[in-house]
């Protein structure tokens, strides 16, 4: 069973199973912390029992007035948890958050 929740700074120490994948873009630590500080509602992760990080999404908002929009910076799922529609669920939450803002 997957628990979808906000990404936290503690997750940075537990997401190697996701980030060490060949297809995942890896950023430096201050990059993740900047997103967590500026756009915490756009940083989400999925965890398995035992707090194993299955995947995450990082996003932000950009623009002004009619050009205001949400932006997905990263969305990735660990290889063993793929094909379960986790990325789709994370994207839907980010889209819903953008519409509410």
Short mmCIF file of N, CA, C and O in Angstrom, two decimals:
data_model
loop_
_atom_site.label_atom_id
_atom_site.label_comp_id
_atom_site.label_asym_id
_atom_site.label_seq_id
_atom_site.Cartn_x
_atom_site.Cartn_y
_atom_site.Cartn_z
N UNK A 1 0.84 -1.16 0.00
CA UNK A 1 0.00 0.00 0.00
C UNK A 1 0.90 1.25 0.00
O UNK A 1 1.89 1.29 0.70
N UNK A 2 0.53 2.23 -0.78
CA UNK A 2 1.31 3.46 -0.91
C UNK A 2 0.67 4.59 -0.13
O UNK A 2 -0.54 4.78 -0.17
N UNK A 3 1.50 5.35 0.57
CA UNK A 3 1.06 6.54 1.28
C UNK A 3 1.61 7.74 0.52
O UNK A 3 2.83 7.85 0.33
N UNK A 4 0.75 8.62 0.05
CA UNK A 4 1.17 9.84 -0.63
C UNK A 4 1.18 10.97 0.39
O UNK A 4 0.18 11.20 1.06
N UNK A 5 2.31 11.66 0.49
CA UNK A 5 2.44 12.72 1.49
C UNK A 5 3.43 13.77 1.00
O UNK A 5 4.07 13.58 -0.03
N UNK A 6 3.57 14.82 1.76
CA UNK A 6 4.55 15.85 1.43
C UNK A 6 5.96 15.30 1.57
O UNK A 6 6.26 14.56 2.50
N UNK A 7 6.79 15.70 0.65
CA UNK A 7 8.22 15.37 0.69
C UNK A 7 8.84 16.19 1.81
O UNK A 7 8.51 17.36 1.98
N UNK A 8 9.73 15.60 2.59
CA UNK A 8 10.37 16.33 3.68
C UNK A 8 11.89 16.24 3.54
O UNK A 8 12.41 15.41 2.79
N UNK A 9 12.59 17.07 4.28
CA UNK A 9 14.05 17.05 4.25
C UNK A 9 14.59 15.69 4.70
O UNK A 9 15.63 15.25 4.22
N UNK A 10 13.88 15.01 5.57
CA UNK A 10 14.31 13.68 6.03
C UNK A 10 14.31 12.67 4.88
O UNK A 10 15.09 11.72 4.88
N UNK A 11 13.44 12.87 3.91
CA UNK A 11 13.37 11.95 2.77
C UNK A 11 14.63 12.00 1.92
O UNK A 11 14.92 11.06 1.18
N UNK A 12 15.38 13.08 2.01
CA UNK A 12 16.62 13.19 1.24
C UNK A 12 17.64 12.13 1.64
O UNK A 12 18.53 11.79 0.87
N UNK A 13 17.49 11.59 2.85
CA UNK A 13 18.38 10.54 3.32
C UNK A 13 17.86 9.14 3.01
O UNK A 13 18.51 8.16 3.36
N UNK A 14 16.70 9.06 2.39
CA UNK A 14 16.07 7.76 2.17
C UNK A 14 15.65 7.52 0.73
O UNK A 14 14.96 6.55 0.46
N UNK A 15 16.05 8.37 -0.20
CA UNK A 15 15.54 8.20 -1.57
C UNK A 15 16.58 7.74 -2.57
O UNK A 15 16.39 7.86 -3.78
N UNK A 16 17.66 7.13 -2.10
CA UNK A 16 18.68 6.62 -3.02
C UNK A 16 18.14 5.56 -3.96
O UNK A 16 18.55 5.48 -5.11
N UNK A 17 17.20 4.73 -3.47
CA UNK A 17 16.63 3.70 -4.34
C UNK A 17 15.90 4.31 -5.53
O UNK A 17 15.77 3.68 -6.58
N UNK A 18 15.47 5.56 -5.41
CA UNK A 18 14.81 6.26 -6.52
C UNK A 18 15.85 6.99 -7.35
O UNK A 18 15.88 6.89 -8.57
N UNK A 19 16.73 7.72 -6.71
CA UNK A 19 17.65 8.61 -7.42
C UNK A 19 18.81 7.91 -8.11
O UNK A 19 19.41 8.49 -9.00
N UNK A 20 19.15 6.72 -7.72
CA UNK A 20 20.27 6.03 -8.36
C UNK A 20 19.88 5.31 -9.64
O UNK A 20 20.70 4.64 -10.25
N UNK A 21 18.66 5.48 -10.06
CA UNK A 21 18.17 4.90 -11.32
C UNK A 21 18.80 5.64 -12.51
O UNK A 21 18.99 6.86 -12.48
N UNK A 22 19.09 4.92 -13.55
CA UNK A 22 19.71 5.48 -14.75
C UNK A 22 18.90 6.61 -15.38
O UNK A 22 19.46 7.57 -15.90
N UNK A 23 17.58 6.53 -15.32
CA UNK A 23 16.72 7.51 -15.99
C UNK A 23 16.38 8.73 -15.13
O UNK A 23 15.70 9.63 -15.59
N UNK A 24 16.83 8.77 -13.89
CA UNK A 24 16.48 9.84 -12.97
C UNK A 24 17.56 10.91 -12.94
O UNK A 24 18.74 10.61 -12.74
N UNK A 25 17.15 12.14 -13.15
CA UNK A 25 18.06 13.29 -13.02
C UNK A 25 18.28 13.55 -11.54
O UNK A 25 17.33 13.70 -10.78
N UNK A 26 19.53 13.61 -11.14
CA UNK A 26 19.87 13.84 -9.74
C UNK A 26 20.39 15.27 -9.57
O UNK A 26 21.20 15.73 -10.36
N UNK A 27 19.92 15.94 -8.55
CA UNK A 27 20.30 17.33 -8.28
C UNK A 27 21.12 17.37 -6.99
O UNK A 27 21.14 16.43 -6.22
N UNK A 28 21.77 18.50 -6.76
CA UNK A 28 22.53 18.67 -5.52
C UNK A 28 21.59 19.02 -4.37
O UNK A 28 20.48 19.52 -4.58
N UNK A 29 22.04 18.78 -3.16
CA UNK A 29 21.21 18.93 -1.97
C UNK A 29 20.56 20.31 -1.84
O UNK A 29 19.36 20.39 -1.56
N UNK A 30 21.28 21.42 -2.04
CA UNK A 30 20.63 22.74 -1.92
C UNK A 30 19.47 22.93 -2.89
O UNK A 30 18.53 23.65 -2.58
N UNK A 31 19.51 22.27 -4.03
CA UNK A 31 18.41 22.37 -4.99
C UNK A 31 17.12 21.82 -4.39
O UNK A 31 16.06 22.46 -4.44
N UNK A 32 17.20 20.63 -3.80
CA UNK A 32 16.02 20.03 -3.17
C UNK A 32 15.53 20.88 -2.00
O UNK A 32 14.33 21.09 -1.84
N UNK A 33 16.46 21.38 -1.20
CA UNK A 33 16.09 22.19 -0.04
C UNK A 33 15.43 23.50 -0.46
O UNK A 33 14.50 23.98 0.21
N UNK A 34 15.88 24.08 -1.56
CA UNK A 34 15.25 25.30 -2.08
C UNK A 34 13.79 25.03 -2.45
O UNK A 34 12.90 25.82 -2.12
N UNK A 35 13.53 23.94 -3.12
CA UNK A 35 12.15 23.59 -3.49
C UNK A 35 11.30 23.34 -2.26
O UNK A 35 10.15 23.76 -2.19
N UNK A 36 11.87 22.63 -1.27
CA UNK A 36 11.12 22.36 -0.05
C UNK A 36 10.80 23.64 0.71
O UNK A 36 9.74 23.74 1.33
N UNK A 37 11.70 24.61 0.65
CA UNK A 37 11.47 25.87 1.37
C UNK A 37 10.51 26.80 0.63
O UNK A 37 9.66 27.44 1.25
N UNK A 38 10.61 26.87 -0.70
CA UNK A 38 9.81 27.83 -1.46
C UNK A 38 8.45 27.29 -1.91
O UNK A 38 7.48 28.04 -2.00
N UNK A 39 8.39 26.00 -2.24
CA UNK A 39 7.14 25.41 -2.76
C UNK A 39 6.85 24.07 -2.07
O UNK A 39 6.74 23.04 -2.73
N UNK A 40 6.69 24.06 -0.76
CA UNK A 40 6.49 22.77 -0.06
C UNK A 40 5.25 22.02 -0.50
O UNK A 40 5.25 20.78 -0.52
N UNK A 41 4.20 22.74 -0.88
CA UNK A 41 2.97 22.06 -1.31
C UNK A 41 3.12 21.40 -2.67
O UNK A 41 2.27 20.60 -3.08
N UNK A 42 4.20 21.69 -3.39
CA UNK A 42 4.46 21.10 -4.70
C UNK A 42 5.52 20.00 -4.64
O UNK A 42 5.99 19.54 -5.67
N UNK A 43 5.91 19.60 -3.45
CA UNK A 43 6.90 18.54 -3.27
C UNK A 43 6.23 17.38 -2.54
O UNK A 43 5.89 17.48 -1.37
N UNK A 44 6.03 16.29 -3.25
CA UNK A 44 5.30 15.14 -2.72
C UNK A 44 6.08 13.86 -2.93
O UNK A 44 6.91 13.78 -3.84
N UNK A 45 5.81 12.87 -2.11
CA UNK A 45 6.43 11.57 -2.33
C UNK A 45 5.44 10.47 -1.98
O UNK A 45 4.47 10.68 -1.26
N UNK A 46 5.73 9.31 -2.52
CA UNK A 46 4.97 8.12 -2.21
C UNK A 46 5.87 7.18 -1.43
O UNK A 46 7.03 6.99 -1.80
N UNK A 47 5.36 6.63 -0.35
CA UNK A 47 6.15 5.71 0.46
C UNK A 47 5.43 4.40 0.65
O UNK A 47 4.20 4.34 0.68
N UNK A 48 6.23 3.36 0.79
CA UNK A 48 5.71 2.02 1.08
C UNK A 48 5.80 1.80 2.59
O UNK A 48 6.41 2.60 3.30
N UNK A 49 5.21 0.74 3.09
CA UNK A 49 5.35 0.44 4.52
C UNK A 49 6.84 0.40 4.89
O UNK A 49 7.68 -0.09 4.13
N UNK A 50 7.16 0.92 6.05
CA UNK A 50 8.55 1.02 6.48
C UNK A 50 9.21 2.30 5.98
O UNK A 50 10.42 2.44 6.06
N UNK A 51 8.40 3.21 5.46
CA UNK A 51 8.88 4.52 4.96
C UNK A 51 9.89 4.38 3.83
O UNK A 51 10.79 5.19 3.68
N UNK A 52 9.75 3.35 3.00
CA UNK A 52 10.57 3.19 1.81
C UNK A 52 10.03 4.15 0.75
O UNK A 52 8.85 4.07 0.39
N UNK A 53 10.87 5.06 0.27
CA UNK A 53 10.43 6.03 -0.74
C UNK A 53 10.26 5.30 -2.06
O UNK A 53 11.19 4.68 -2.58
N UNK A 54 9.05 5.38 -2.62
CA UNK A 54 8.75 4.73 -3.91
C UNK A 54 8.98 5.68 -5.07
O UNK A 54 9.37 5.26 -6.15
N UNK A 55 8.70 6.95 -4.86
CA UNK A 55 8.86 7.95 -5.91
C UNK A 55 8.54 9.32 -5.36
O UNK A 55 8.07 9.45 -4.23
N UNK A 56 8.82 10.34 -6.17
CA UNK A 56 8.53 11.70 -5.73
C UNK A 56 8.30 12.62 -6.92
O UNK A 56 8.60 12.27 -8.06
N UNK A 57 7.75 13.79 -6.61
CA UNK A 57 7.55 14.83 -7.60
C UNK A 57 7.95 16.16 -6.96
O UNK A 57 7.67 16.40 -5.79
N UNK A 58 8.65 16.97 -7.73
CA UNK A 58 9.01 18.32 -7.32
C UNK A 58 8.41 19.28 -8.34
O UNK A 58 8.55 19.08 -9.55
N UNK A 59 7.76 20.30 -7.86
CA UNK A 59 7.17 21.28 -8.76
C UNK A 59 7.24 22.67 -8.17
O UNK A 59 7.70 22.87 -7.04
N UNK A 60 6.82 23.63 -8.96
CA UNK A 60 6.79 25.02 -8.52
C UNK A 60 5.76 25.77 -9.35
O UNK A 60 5.20 25.23 -10.29
N UNK A 61 5.52 27.03 -8.98
CA UNK A 61 4.64 27.89 -9.77
C UNK A 61 5.49 29.01 -10.37
O UNK A 61 6.45 29.46 -9.78
N UNK A 62 5.09 29.42 -11.57
CA UNK A 62 5.81 30.47 -12.29
C UNK A 62 4.81 31.39 -12.97
O UNK A 62 3.67 31.00 -13.22
N UNK A 63 5.28 32.57 -13.32
CA UNK A 63 4.49 33.49 -14.12
C UNK A 63 3.61 34.40 -13.29
O UNK A 63 3.50 34.27 -12.07
N UNK A 64 3.00 35.35 -13.98
CA UNK A 64 2.09 36.32 -13.38
C UNK A 64 0.81 36.41 -14.18
O UNK A 64 0.81 36.23 -15.40
N UNK A 65 -0.28 36.71 -13.49
CA UNK A 65 -1.56 36.93 -14.16
C UNK A 65 -1.97 35.75 -15.02
O UNK A 65 -1.96 34.60 -14.57
N UNK A 66 -2.31 36.01 -16.29
CA UNK A 66 -2.78 34.93 -17.16
C UNK A 66 -1.68 33.93 -17.54
O UNK A 66 -1.97 32.86 -18.05
N UNK A 67 -0.43 34.28 -17.26
CA UNK A 67 0.69 33.39 -17.59
C UNK A 67 1.13 32.56 -16.38
O UNK A 67 2.13 31.85 -16.44
N UNK A 68 0.37 32.64 -15.27
CA UNK A 68 0.68 31.88 -14.08
C UNK A 68 0.37 30.41 -14.32
O UNK A 68 -0.66 30.05 -14.89
N UNK A 69 1.30 29.53 -13.93
CA UNK A 69 1.10 28.10 -14.17
C UNK A 69 1.98 27.28 -13.23
O UNK A 69 2.95 27.78 -12.67
N UNK A 70 1.63 26.03 -13.09
CA UNK A 70 2.46 25.10 -12.35
C UNK A 70 3.51 24.50 -13.27
O UNK A 70 3.32 24.42 -14.49
N UNK A 71 4.63 24.11 -12.70
CA UNK A 71 5.74 23.56 -13.47
C UNK A 71 6.25 22.30 -12.76
O UNK A 71 6.54 22.34 -11.57
N UNK A 72 6.37 21.21 -13.49
CA UNK A 72 6.93 19.97 -12.94
C UNK A 72 8.43 19.98 -13.20
O UNK A 72 8.86 20.00 -14.35
N UNK A 73 9.20 19.97 -12.14
CA UNK A 73 10.65 19.95 -12.27
C UNK A 73 11.18 18.53 -12.35
O UNK A 73 12.07 18.23 -13.14
N UNK A 74 10.63 17.66 -11.54
CA UNK A 74 11.07 16.26 -11.53
C UNK A 74 9.93 15.37 -11.08
O UNK A 74 9.19 15.71 -10.17
N UNK A 75 9.79 14.26 -11.76
CA UNK A 75 8.87 13.21 -11.31
C UNK A 75 9.56 11.88 -11.62
O UNK A 75 10.01 11.66 -12.75
N UNK A 76 9.70 11.05 -10.61
CA UNK A 76 10.40 9.79 -10.81
C UNK A 76 9.89 8.74 -9.82
O UNK A 76 9.43 9.07 -8.73
N UNK A 77 9.96 7.50 -10.24
CA UNK A 77 9.53 6.37 -9.43
C UNK A 77 10.63 5.31 -9.48
O UNK A 77 11.21 5.06 -10.55
N UNK A 78 10.93 4.71 -8.35
CA UNK A 78 11.94 3.65 -8.29
C UNK A 78 11.53 2.50 -9.21
O UNK A 78 10.34 2.19 -9.34
N UNK A 79 12.50 1.88 -9.88
CA UNK A 79 12.18 0.82 -10.85
C UNK A 79 11.27 -0.29 -10.31
O UNK A 79 10.37 -0.74 -11.01
N UNK A 80 11.46 -0.71 -9.06
CA UNK A 80 10.65 -1.81 -8.53
C UNK A 80 9.21 -1.41 -8.25
O UNK A 80 8.35 -2.27 -8.07
N UNK A 81 8.91 -0.10 -8.25
CA UNK A 81 7.55 0.37 -7.98
C UNK A 81 6.87 0.95 -9.22
O UNK A 81 5.79 1.53 -9.11
N UNK A 82 7.47 0.80 -10.36
CA UNK A 82 6.87 1.34 -11.59
C UNK A 82 5.70 0.48 -12.04
O UNK A 82 5.49 -0.62 -11.58
N UNK A 83 4.92 1.06 -12.95
CA UNK A 83 3.75 0.41 -13.56
C UNK A 83 2.63 0.19 -12.55
O UNK A 83 1.83 -0.73 -12.67
N UNK A 84 2.57 1.07 -11.53
CA UNK A 84 1.49 1.03 -10.55
C UNK A 84 0.74 2.36 -10.53
O UNK A 84 -0.04 2.61 -9.61
N UNK A 85 1.01 3.21 -11.51
CA UNK A 85 0.36 4.51 -11.67
C UNK A 85 0.68 5.50 -10.56
O UNK A 85 -0.07 6.41 -10.29
N UNK A 86 1.83 5.32 -9.90
CA UNK A 86 2.24 6.23 -8.84
C UNK A 86 2.54 7.62 -9.41
O UNK A 86 2.10 8.63 -8.87
N UNK A 87 3.27 7.68 -10.52
CA UNK A 87 3.59 8.98 -11.13
C UNK A 87 2.31 9.70 -11.57
O UNK A 87 2.19 10.92 -11.41
N UNK A 88 1.35 8.95 -12.07
CA UNK A 88 0.07 9.54 -12.47
C UNK A 88 -0.65 10.16 -11.27
O UNK A 88 -1.19 11.26 -11.36
N UNK A 89 -0.63 9.47 -10.15
CA UNK A 89 -1.26 10.00 -8.94
C UNK A 89 -0.54 11.25 -8.43
O UNK A 89 -1.19 12.22 -8.03
N UNK A 90 0.79 11.23 -8.45
CA UNK A 90 1.55 12.40 -8.02
C UNK A 90 1.28 13.60 -8.94
O UNK A 90 1.11 14.72 -8.47
N UNK A 91 1.21 13.35 -10.23
CA UNK A 91 0.91 14.41 -11.19
C UNK A 91 -0.49 14.99 -10.95
O UNK A 91 -0.69 16.20 -11.03
N UNK A 92 -1.46 14.15 -10.66
CA UNK A 92 -2.82 14.61 -10.42
C UNK A 92 -2.88 15.50 -9.18
O UNK A 92 -3.55 16.54 -9.19
N UNK A 93 -2.18 15.12 -8.12
CA UNK A 93 -2.16 15.94 -6.91
C UNK A 93 -1.52 17.29 -7.20
O UNK A 93 -2.03 18.33 -6.77
N UNK A 94 -0.43 17.30 -7.95
CA UNK A 94 0.23 18.56 -8.29
C UNK A 94 -0.69 19.44 -9.14
O UNK A 94 -0.78 20.65 -8.92
N UNK A 95 -1.38 18.84 -10.09
CA UNK A 95 -2.32 19.59 -10.92
C UNK A 95 -3.46 20.17 -10.07
O UNK A 95 -3.83 21.33 -10.24
N UNK A 96 -4.00 19.38 -9.18
CA UNK A 96 -5.08 19.86 -8.29
C UNK A 96 -4.59 20.99 -7.41
O UNK A 96 -5.31 21.97 -7.19
N UNK A 97 -3.36 20.89 -6.91
CA UNK A 97 -2.79 21.95 -6.09
C UNK A 97 -2.66 23.23 -6.88
O UNK A 97 -2.95 24.32 -6.39
N UNK A 98 -2.22 23.12 -8.13
CA UNK A 98 -2.06 24.31 -8.98
C UNK A 98 -3.41 24.99 -9.23
O UNK A 98 -3.50 26.21 -9.20
N UNK A 99 -4.44 24.21 -9.44
CA UNK A 99 -5.77 24.77 -9.70
C UNK A 99 -6.29 25.50 -8.47
O UNK A 99 -6.90 26.56 -8.57
N UNK A 100 -6.03 24.96 -7.27
CA UNK A 100 -6.51 25.57 -6.03
C UNK A 100 -5.79 26.86 -5.70
O UNK A 100 -6.34 27.72 -5.02
N UNK A 101 -4.54 26.99 -6.12
CA UNK A 101 -3.74 28.17 -5.73
C UNK A 101 -4.19 29.41 -6.43
O UNK A 101 -4.53 29.75 -7.33
#
